[in-house]
Every structure is written in C-alpha cells, then in structure tokens.
XYZ file of C-alpha atoms in Angstrom:
203
model
C -43.983 -17.835 45.728
C -40.920 -15.641 46.225
C -40.239 -12.542 44.211
C -37.205 -14.261 42.640
C -39.283 -17.285 41.574
C -41.875 -15.023 39.964
C -39.150 -13.016 38.254
C -37.648 -16.200 36.800
C -41.085 -17.383 35.633
C -41.783 -14.106 33.858
C -38.333 -14.139 32.294
C -38.852 -17.664 30.931
C -42.261 -16.739 29.514
C -40.861 -13.627 27.879
C -37.941 -15.534 26.309
C -40.327 -18.207 25.048
C -42.437 -15.539 23.329
C -39.350 -13.947 21.804
C -38.166 -17.305 20.488
C -41.561 -18.058 18.951
C -41.644 -14.651 17.252
C -38.115 -15.126 15.927
C -38.895 -18.592 14.554
C -41.936 -17.173 12.767
C -39.865 -14.312 11.359
C -37.075 -16.664 10.190
C -39.566 -18.630 8.099
C -39.870 -15.551 5.859
C -36.099 -15.391 5.225
C -35.660 -17.761 2.307
C -33.306 -15.971 -0.095
C -29.618 -16.854 -0.485
C -26.815 -15.675 -2.733
C -23.933 -13.271 -2.819
C -24.136 -9.978 -0.952
C -22.720 -6.561 -1.730
C -21.608 -5.101 1.595
C -20.386 -1.560 2.259
C -18.478 -0.493 5.383
C -18.234 3.295 5.546
C -18.319 6.217 7.968
C -15.840 8.408 9.828
C -15.195 5.919 12.618
C -12.422 3.356 12.847
C -13.187 -0.237 11.922
C -14.107 -0.377 8.238
C -11.073 -2.305 7.001
C -10.960 -4.186 10.303
C -14.511 -5.427 9.765
C -13.745 -6.334 6.167
C -10.805 -8.492 7.165
C -12.854 -10.027 9.942
C -15.222 -11.221 7.246
C -12.256 -12.578 5.275
C -11.245 -14.614 8.340
C -14.805 -15.876 8.725
C -14.923 -16.921 5.057
C -11.636 -18.786 5.422
C -13.056 -20.596 8.410
C -15.653 -22.087 6.065
C -13.047 -23.092 3.510
C -13.952 -20.333 1.064
C -11.587 -18.848 -1.487
C -10.991 -15.121 -1.031
C -9.655 -12.247 -3.105
C -8.424 -8.976 -1.610
C -7.582 -5.756 -3.428
C -6.166 -2.898 -1.366
C -6.614 0.426 -3.144
C -4.845 2.953 -0.942
C -2.415 1.556 1.598
C 0.269 0.880 -0.992
C 3.377 -0.911 0.220
C 2.579 -0.527 3.911
C 3.463 -3.639 5.875
C 0.253 -4.351 7.772
C -0.811 -7.037 10.197
C -3.524 -8.248 7.832
C -1.062 -8.572 4.980
C 1.369 -10.546 7.142
C -1.359 -12.777 8.556
C -3.246 -13.662 5.390
C 0.041 -14.449 3.629
C -0.139 -17.649 5.704
C -3.048 -18.796 3.522
C -1.613 -18.690 -0.005
C -3.912 -21.483 -1.179
C -7.046 -19.629 -0.055
C -6.272 -15.919 -0.367
C -5.251 -13.926 -3.414
C -3.941 -10.635 -2.000
C -3.254 -7.707 -4.338
C -1.787 -4.474 -2.960
C -2.367 -1.916 -5.678
C -2.303 1.548 -4.152
C 0.497 4.089 -4.239
C -0.168 5.139 -0.657
C -2.396 7.792 0.832
C -3.303 10.700 -1.433
C -1.244 13.090 0.666
C 1.790 10.836 0.134
C 1.767 10.800 -3.658
C 0.484 14.343 -4.308
C 0.177 13.168 -7.898
C -3.379 12.722 -9.168
C -2.322 11.071 -12.420
C -0.441 8.389 -10.501
C -3.363 7.886 -8.137
C -5.786 7.517 -11.040
C -3.504 5.021 -12.772
C -3.134 3.004 -9.551
C -6.902 3.014 -8.989
C -7.558 1.884 -12.551
C -5.064 -0.969 -12.184
C -6.689 -1.960 -8.889
C -10.134 -1.882 -10.475
C -8.922 -4.153 -13.288
C -7.747 -6.651 -10.641
C -11.071 -6.263 -8.853
C -13.001 -7.127 -12.011
C -10.820 -10.222 -12.491
C -11.583 -11.402 -8.984
C -15.290 -10.658 -9.205
C -15.504 -12.644 -12.438
C -13.360 -15.528 -11.130
C -15.693 -18.459 -10.331
C -13.033 -19.867 -8.020
C -13.394 -16.981 -5.556
C -16.294 -16.869 -3.116
C -15.598 -13.567 -1.333
C -13.858 -10.416 -2.604
C -12.756 -7.542 -0.369
C -12.214 -4.196 -2.111
C -10.458 -2.283 0.640
C -10.697 1.523 0.386
C -12.478 1.458 -2.983
C -14.734 4.155 -1.524
C -11.748 6.489 -1.259
C -10.896 6.017 -4.941
C -14.505 6.835 -5.794
C -14.547 9.806 -3.437
C -11.693 11.453 -5.354
C -13.146 10.484 -8.756
C -10.185 8.267 -9.596
C -12.687 5.834 -11.116
C -15.935 6.340 -12.997
C -18.724 5.817 -10.487
C -21.263 4.608 -13.034
C -18.889 1.954 -14.347
C -18.115 0.671 -10.859
C -21.759 0.618 -9.755
C -22.848 -1.207 -12.920
C -20.155 -3.863 -12.525
C -20.947 -4.476 -8.854
C -24.671 -4.599 -9.559
C -24.123 -7.152 -12.335
C -21.664 -9.322 -10.393
C -22.207 -13.097 -10.341
C -25.167 -13.765 -8.062
C -23.218 -16.118 -5.801
C -20.306 -13.711 -5.239
C -19.906 -11.868 -1.936
C -18.216 -8.462 -2.322
C -17.279 -6.148 0.544
C -16.303 -2.514 -0.109
C -14.673 -0.372 2.570
C -13.726 3.270 3.009
C -15.301 6.456 4.274
C -17.656 8.626 2.216
C -19.329 5.814 0.294
C -21.273 7.148 -2.668
C -25.078 7.065 -2.341
C -25.326 5.199 -5.648
C -23.158 2.408 -4.248
C -25.083 2.199 -0.998
C -28.337 2.052 -2.946
C -27.413 -1.227 -4.680
C -25.835 -2.850 -1.608
C -27.654 -5.440 0.483
C -25.730 -4.392 3.602
C -24.466 -0.940 4.570
C -22.779 -0.292 7.901
C -21.649 3.178 8.947
C -18.919 3.364 11.567
C -19.558 6.449 13.702
C -16.700 8.277 15.365
C -17.199 8.636 19.111
C -13.602 8.796 20.278
C -10.260 8.094 18.607
C -6.720 7.882 20.039
C -5.370 10.085 17.230
C -7.377 12.951 18.721
C -5.430 12.395 21.941
C -2.031 12.605 20.254
C -1.582 8.828 20.013
C -0.133 7.655 16.709
C -1.227 4.543 14.800
C -0.012 1.354 16.449
C 0.809 -2.155 15.257
C -1.860 -4.741 15.810
C -4.552 -2.099 16.301
C -4.379 0.281 13.362
C -2.260 -1.657 10.871
C-alpha cells in the first residue's frame, strides 16, 4: 500500500467520523423561530453583513423591512439595489446623517425616535419576515433612544420575526438578549492608508 493510498484511507475514515458526530449533534437542534442578531465591532462589514442577510431572505421569497438610522440621504449601493424589489422590501431612510454632520443633538434624537417608531411598525407587521435595523447601535451608543425601551421591545418581538441590528459599540444589554452576536474585528482598513470610501465597497 502506497503512502498516498493510506493517506486517502485515513482521510476518508476521519471524514466519516466527523459526519457521524455532526449528524448526532444536529439531532439536538430542534428549535425554530425568529432570531435577534447583532453585528457589531470596530471592523468593516456590519451593514454589509446585514444586507447580505436581506438578500438571502429575498432569495427565499421573504418580505423584508429596512430602517437606516444614521446614513441619512446618502445614495448607497444597497439603497439603489433593493429599490428593484418594491414588492418585497420596505426601505425607510430615517437618519439625518452622521453625528458629526448634524452637530445638533436635538435633531439626532428626533430622527432616532422617528426611526424607532418605524422600526416598531415593522417588527409588529405580520407581513414582514425579516427586519434590518441598520446602525441602531449608534443611536443607542449616543443615548438618542432609551435603552430599556428598545431592549424590552426587541425581547418581546413576535416569535417568528427575524431582526438584525448593526452598528459598533452594541450595548451589553442588547447582546445579552440576542441569539446571535458577531463582532467584526479591525485588522486593516483602507481609510488608515489614506484611501477614501469607494462606491460598491463602502457604500
């Protein structure tokens, strides 16, 4: 028997054992229902991941709601793309822009409160399967919304409703009630190299 033949035999045996262990493990995963998902961290990709999930939901014929808290009237690739699905996506752009753009806390609070009202409508809407609350974490970070109110509403959402929250500096109380928390870590970013945000990559 050649070394390569033995290597292939051992590989097949190992994969067979892994498959058996996975099948046994999967038998314990019986729960279904809506998930609360949080994408946070200093690295790029939080909104990107959220919209990737929107695309995945659309692929299964789901109805989706999106509320953008911060980006304001920016023309973004996601906004342009998902406008092609008016029968499946309700897209609400509620922010006044980044906090350093407005420099007006009262306006930012009012915009966040209006966005939260839209969020509650979407979460309660039985016709929507998936709701993306883009940059809600930022509104909570700056105390534009009452954390306890937001956490209570998300915890008490309809049990079949998927909700994804994005933005850096997610509050511990929000992460505690979520079924999924992903933290994007910053390893390297083009902005650090003097490269400005670019279409199709950053917006």
